[in-house]
């Protein structure tokens, strides 16, 4: 099973690049940029990663991002993630970044986007990994700040495929950002949003209705509304599920309790993703293995997660066909 999962070509659709900051790199960047961090060693950082819920994670995650200052830092962060993609046979990835986490500290928008984009370009050329960038608005901030971020992104429209919505779901529902999403759509951006991670099924419904999302990030609480589940099946609205994240943030107590296998078997377009792998204990292969160990699955079902991710990705039909052929070729060879 491990060999099959390792070799299976994978597509990642829910990855916060700031959440791929490993403790070793955090230490290196803290030293390089003379930023003080409240830890004495990478081991101490790792030991601090015990979370009670989404907010307790976010507090530590935003603090970690403080070591990212220069374009080279964003390049190094993204390149390290791409090398992990290569190890895990991730052939295409669509990554999130949170501009406001950086612009609020006085880091220029172009420093962030240029560092990420240059690494992704090198990833295409040297590793053969294709990629897209999605910019997320922080939902704990107000809509004016999101509008300002959208304005800053306009000169980089060719590098950013879509906008998303992340951070604290509780108390910050999709309707808070309806106007800025409408504006983003007018400018040609695709839209996604975190919904139904900690918040209710109603947030999923409203993300679809008011924000026009092409995919729902997480979405696992859809099961609380049967009519919504039926709609997700009918429309094949993809859910980007993050199994290890859900356990670390106590959305489910145990992987054996996770609903991802049920959702797949009911015909939803569910995908497996790593969210913030440096914080949640695993990249793509680890997430697949954790699911397959706790919820016995056939190779066909594991393959279906990749085929769903290809279907749900923001690439051309031709490119989708090319990726499907790669997956078929691998599956025929085992
Ligand atoms: N930002 C980074 N990871 C997140 C998650 N799982 N939910 C909401 N916001 C996030
Ligand atoms: Zn996320």
Coordinates of C-alpha atoms and ligand atoms in Angstrom, one line a residue:
X1 CA 0.0 0.0 0.0
X2 CA 2.8 2.4 1.0
X3 CA 4.6 1.7 -2.3
X4 CA 1.4 2.3 -4.3
X5 CA 0.6 5.6 -2.5
X6 CA 4.2 6.8 -2.8
X7 CA 4.3 6.2 -6.6
X8 CA 0.8 7.4 -7.3
X9 CA 0.9 10.7 -9.1
X10 CA -0.7 13.3 -6.9
X11 CA -2.3 16.8 -7.3
X12 CA -2.4 19.2 -4.4
X13 CA -5.1 21.9 -4.2
X14 CA -5.0 23.1 -0.6
X15 CA -1.6 24.1 0.6
X16 CA -0.7 27.3 2.5
X17 CA 2.8 28.1 1.5
X18 CA 3.4 29.7 4.9
X19 CA 2.3 26.4 6.4
X20 CA 5.1 24.6 4.8
X21 CA 7.7 26.5 6.8
X22 CA 9.6 23.7 8.6
X23 CA 11.2 24.4 12.0
X24 CA 14.8 24.1 10.5
X25 CA 14.1 26.8 7.9
X26 CA 12.3 28.9 10.5
X27 CA 15.5 28.9 12.5
X28 CA 17.7 29.5 9.5
X29 CA 15.6 32.5 8.4
X30 CA 15.3 33.9 12.0
X31 CA 19.1 33.9 12.1
X32 CA 19.6 35.3 8.6
X33 CA 17.1 38.1 9.2
X34 CA 17.9 38.7 12.9
X35 CA 14.3 38.1 13.9
X36 CA 13.8 36.8 17.4
X37 CA 11.6 33.7 17.9
X38 CA 10.4 32.4 21.3
X39 CA 12.2 29.0 20.8
X40 CA 15.7 27.7 21.4
X41 CA 15.8 25.0 18.9
X42 CA 13.8 23.4 16.0
X43 CA 12.9 20.6 18.4
X44 CA 11.4 23.1 20.7
X45 CA 9.4 24.5 17.8
X46 CA 8.1 21.1 16.9
X47 CA 7.2 20.4 20.5
X48 CA 5.0 23.5 20.6
X49 CA 2.8 22.2 17.8
X50 CA 0.0 20.9 20.0
X51 CA -3.2 22.5 19.0
X52 CA -6.7 22.6 20.6
X53 CA -8.5 24.1 17.7
X54 CA -8.1 26.2 14.6
X55 CA -7.4 29.5 16.5
X56 CA -4.7 28.0 18.7
X57 CA -2.9 26.9 15.5
X58 CA -3.4 30.2 13.7
X59 CA -1.7 32.1 16.6
X60 CA 1.5 30.1 16.2
X61 CA 1.3 30.0 12.4
X62 CA 1.2 33.8 12.0
X63 CA 4.0 34.1 14.5
X64 CA 6.1 31.7 12.5
X65 CA 5.6 33.8 9.3
X66 CA 7.5 36.7 11.0
X67 CA 10.8 35.3 9.9
X68 CA 9.9 35.8 6.2
X69 CA 11.2 39.2 5.1
X70 CA 13.0 39.2 1.8
X71 CA 12.2 37.8 -1.7
X72 CA 14.9 35.1 -1.2
X73 CA 13.0 33.9 2.0
X74 CA 9.8 33.4 0.0
X75 CA 11.8 31.7 -2.7
X76 CA 13.5 29.4 -0.3
X77 CA 10.2 28.5 1.4
X78 CA 8.5 27.7 -1.9
X79 CA 11.5 25.8 -3.3
X80 CA 11.7 23.6 -0.1
X81 CA 8.0 22.8 -0.6
X82 CA 8.5 21.8 -4.2
X83 CA 11.4 19.5 -3.3
X84 CA 8.9 17.7 -0.9
X85 CA 6.4 17.6 -3.8
X86 CA 9.0 15.9 -6.0
X87 CA 9.6 13.3 -3.2
X88 CA 5.9 12.6 -3.0
X89 CA 5.2 12.5 -6.7
X90 CA 3.1 15.6 -6.7
X91 CA 2.9 16.6 -10.3
X92 CA 0.7 19.7 -10.0
X93 CA 0.0 22.0 -7.1
X94 CA -2.2 25.0 -6.5
X95 CA -0.8 26.9 -3.5
X96 CA -2.3 29.6 -1.3
X97 CA -0.5 32.6 0.1
X98 CA -1.8 35.1 2.6
X99 CA -0.6 38.6 1.5
X100 CA -2.0 40.4 4.5
X101 CA 0.1 38.4 6.9
X102 CA 3.1 40.0 5.3
X103 CA 1.9 43.4 4.1
X104 CA 0.7 44.1 7.7
X105 CA 4.4 43.8 8.8
X106 CA 5.6 46.2 6.1
X107 CA 6.7 43.6 3.6
X108 CA 5.8 44.7 0.0
X109 CA 3.3 42.6 -1.9
X110 CA 5.7 42.2 -4.8
X111 CA 8.5 40.8 -2.5
X112 CA 6.1 38.0 -1.5
X113 CA 4.7 37.2 -5.0
X114 CA 8.0 37.4 -6.8
X115 CA 9.8 35.1 -4.4
X116 CA 7.0 32.5 -4.6
X117 CA 6.6 32.9 -8.4
X118 CA 10.3 32.5 -9.2
X119 CA 10.5 29.3 -7.2
X120 CA 7.4 27.9 -9.0
X121 CA 8.9 28.8 -12.3
X122 CA 12.1 26.9 -11.4
X123 CA 9.9 24.0 -10.3
X124 CA 8.3 23.9 -13.7
X125 CA 11.6 24.0 -15.5
X126 CA 13.7 21.7 -13.3
X127 CA 11.3 19.4 -11.6
X128 CA 8.4 19.3 -14.1
X129 CA 5.9 20.3 -11.5
X130 CA 3.1 22.6 -12.8
X131 CA 1.5 25.1 -10.4
X132 CA -0.9 27.9 -9.8
X133 CA -1.1 30.6 -7.2
X134 CA -4.3 31.5 -5.2
X135 CA -4.3 34.6 -3.0
X136 CA -6.3 34.3 0.3
X137 CA -8.0 37.1 2.2
X138 CA -7.7 36.8 6.0
X139 CA -11.3 36.6 7.2
X140 CA -10.5 37.9 10.7
X141 CA -9.6 41.3 9.0
X142 CA -12.3 43.6 7.5
X143 CA -13.5 43.7 3.9
X144 CA -11.7 47.0 3.3
X145 CA -8.4 45.3 3.9
X146 CA -9.4 42.6 1.5
X147 CA -10.3 45.2 -1.1
X148 CA -6.9 46.9 -0.6
X149 CA -5.2 43.5 -1.1
X150 CA -7.2 42.9 -4.3
X151 CA -6.0 46.3 -5.5
X152 CA -2.4 45.3 -4.8
X153 CA -2.8 42.1 -6.7
X154 CA -4.1 43.6 -9.9
X155 CA -0.6 44.2 -11.5
X156 CA 0.1 40.5 -10.8
X157 CA -3.2 39.1 -12.3
X158 CA -1.2 36.9 -14.8
X159 CA 0.4 35.1 -11.9
X160 CA -2.6 34.6 -9.6
X161 CA -5.4 32.3 -10.8
X162 CA -7.8 32.9 -8.0
X163 CA -8.7 34.3 -4.6
X164 CA -9.6 32.4 -1.5
X165 CA -10.7 33.0 2.1
X166 CA -8.9 31.6 5.1
X167 CA -8.1 32.2 8.8
X168 CA -10.7 32.1 11.7
X169 CA -14.0 30.7 10.3
X170 CA -15.9 31.3 13.6
X171 CA -17.5 34.7 13.6
X172 CA -16.3 35.6 10.1
X173 CA -18.8 34.0 7.7
X174 CA -18.6 34.1 3.8
X175 CA -21.2 36.9 3.6
X176 CA -18.7 39.3 5.2
X177 CA -16.7 39.2 1.9
X178 CA -19.4 39.1 -0.7
X179 CA -18.6 42.4 -2.3
X180 CA -14.8 41.9 -2.6
X181 CA -15.4 38.5 -4.1
X182 CA -17.8 40.0 -6.7
X183 CA -15.1 42.5 -7.5
X184 CA -12.5 39.8 -7.8
X185 CA -14.7 37.8 -10.2
X186 CA -15.2 40.9 -12.3
X187 CA -11.4 41.1 -12.7
X188 CA -11.4 37.5 -13.9
X189 CA -10.2 35.7 -10.7
X190 CA -11.6 32.2 -9.9
X191 CA -12.8 31.9 -6.3
X192 CA -12.5 29.4 -3.5
X193 CA -13.1 29.6 0.3
X194 CA -12.5 27.7 3.5
X195 CA -15.9 26.7 4.7
X196 CA -17.3 24.0 6.9
X197 CA -14.0 23.3 8.6
X198 CA -15.0 24.4 12.1
X199 CA -18.0 26.4 11.0
X200 CA -21.4 25.1 10.1
X201 CA -22.7 23.7 6.8
X202 CA -24.5 27.0 6.2
X203 CA -21.0 28.6 5.5
X204 CA -20.5 26.1 2.7
X205 CA -23.9 26.9 1.2
X206 CA -23.2 30.7 1.4
X207 CA -19.6 30.3 0.0
X208 CA -21.2 28.7 -3.0
X209 CA -24.2 31.1 -3.3
X210 CA -22.5 34.4 -2.4
X211 CA -18.9 34.0 -3.2
X212 CA -19.3 31.8 -6.4
X213 CA -16.6 29.3 -5.3
X214 CA -15.4 26.8 -7.8
X215 CA -14.2 24.6 -4.9
X216 CA -14.9 24.4 -1.1
X217 CA -11.8 24.2 1.1
X218 CA -12.4 21.5 3.8
X219 CA -16.2 21.4 3.6
X220 CA -16.3 18.3 5.8
X221 CA -19.2 19.6 7.9
X222 CA -21.4 19.4 4.7
X223 CA -22.8 16.2 6.2
X224 CA -24.9 18.2 8.7
X225 CA -27.1 19.3 5.8
X226 CA -28.4 16.4 3.6
X227 CA -29.8 18.7 0.9
X228 CA -26.4 20.4 0.7
X229 CA -24.7 17.0 0.3
X230 CA -27.1 16.1 -2.5
X231 CA -26.2 19.4 -4.2
X232 CA -22.5 18.9 -3.9
X233 CA -22.9 15.4 -5.5
X234 CA -25.1 16.8 -8.3
X235 CA -22.9 19.7 -9.2
X236 CA -19.6 17.9 -8.4
X237 CA -18.4 20.8 -6.4
X238 CA -15.0 19.7 -5.2
X239 CA -14.0 19.6 -1.5
X240 CA -10.3 20.0 -0.7
X241 CA -10.1 17.9 2.4
X242 CA -7.0 17.9 4.6
X243 CA -7.1 14.7 6.8
X244 CA -4.0 15.2 9.1
X245 CA -5.0 18.9 9.6
X246 CA -8.5 17.9 10.7
X247 CA -7.1 15.5 13.3
X248 CA -4.4 18.0 14.6
X249 CA -7.1 20.7 14.9
X250 CA -9.6 18.3 16.4
X251 CA -12.3 18.6 13.7
X252 CA -12.4 14.8 14.1
X253 CA -11.0 13.1 17.2
X254 CA -9.4 10.2 15.3
X255 CA -8.7 9.4 11.6
X256 CA -11.0 6.4 12.0
X257 CA -13.8 8.9 12.6
X258 CA -13.1 10.9 9.5
X259 CA -15.8 11.1 6.9
X260 CA -13.6 11.3 3.8
X261 CA -14.1 7.7 2.7
X262 CA -17.9 8.0 3.1
X263 CA -17.9 11.3 1.1
X264 CA -15.9 9.6 -1.7
X265 CA -18.2 6.6 -1.7
X266 CA -21.3 8.8 -1.9
X267 CA -20.0 10.3 -5.1
X268 CA -18.6 13.7 -3.9
X269 CA -15.6 15.1 -5.7
X270 CA -13.3 14.9 -2.6
X271 CA -9.6 15.3 -2.7
X272 CA -6.7 14.8 -0.3
X273 CA -4.4 17.7 0.6
X274 CA -1.9 18.7 3.2
X275 CA -3.0 22.2 4.3
X276 CA -0.1 23.2 6.5
X277 CA 2.2 20.2 6.4
X278 CA 5.0 21.6 8.6
X279 CA 2.6 22.1 11.4
X280 CA 0.3 19.1 11.0
X281 CA 2.9 16.3 10.6
X282 CA 2.8 15.4 7.0
X283 CA 2.9 16.1 3.3
X284 CA 0.8 14.5 0.6
X285 CA 2.0 10.9 0.9
X286 CA 1.6 11.1 4.7
X287 CA -2.0 12.3 4.3
X288 CA -2.9 9.5 1.8
X289 CA -1.2 6.9 4.1
X290 CA -2.9 8.1 7.2
X291 CA -6.3 7.9 5.5
X292 CA -5.6 4.4 4.0
X293 CA -4.4 3.0 7.3
X294 CA -7.4 4.2 9.3
X295 CA -10.1 3.7 6.7
X296 CA -9.2 0.7 4.5
X297 CA -9.5 1.7 0.9
X298 CA -8.9 0.0 -2.4
X299 CA -6.2 1.2 -4.9
X300 CA -9.1 2.3 -7.2
X301 CA -10.4 4.5 -4.4
X302 CA -7.0 6.0 -3.7
X303 CA -6.6 6.7 -7.5
X304 CA -10.0 8.4 -7.4
X305 CA -8.7 11.0 -5.1
X306 CA -6.1 12.0 -7.7
X307 CA -8.6 11.9 -10.6
X308 CA -10.9 14.1 -8.5
X309 CA -8.1 16.6 -7.9
X310 CA -7.3 16.7 -11.6
X311 CA -10.9 17.3 -12.4
X312 CA -11.1 20.0 -9.7
X313 CA -7.8 21.8 -10.7
X314 CA -7.6 25.2 -12.4
X315 CA -5.8 23.9 -15.5
X316 CA -6.8 23.5 -19.2
X317 CA -8.7 20.5 -20.4
X318 CA -5.7 19.4 -22.4
X319 CA -3.5 19.6 -19.3
X320 CA -6.0 17.6 -17.4
X321 CA -5.9 14.9 -20.0
X322 CA -2.1 14.8 -19.8
X323 CA -2.2 14.3 -16.0
X324 CA -4.9 11.7 -16.3
X325 CA -2.8 9.8 -18.7
X326 CA 0.1 9.9 -16.3
X327 CA -2.1 8.4 -13.5
X328 CA -3.4 5.7 -15.8
X329 CA 0.1 4.9 -16.9
X330 CA 1.2 4.5 -13.3
X331 CA -1.8 2.4 -12.3
X332 CA -1.4 0.1 -15.3
X333 CA 2.2 -0.5 -14.3
X334 CA 1.6 -1.8 -10.8
Ligands
LIG1 N1 -4.7 29.2 7.3 C1 -3.8 28.2 7.2 N2 -4.4 27.0 7.5 C2 -5.7 27.2 7.7 C3 -6.8 26.4 7.9 N3 -6.7 25.1 8.0 N4 -8.0 27.0 8.1 C4 -8.1 28.3 8.0 N5 -7.1 29.1 7.8 C5 -5.9 28.6 7.6
LIG2 ZN1 -6.4 25.6 4.7

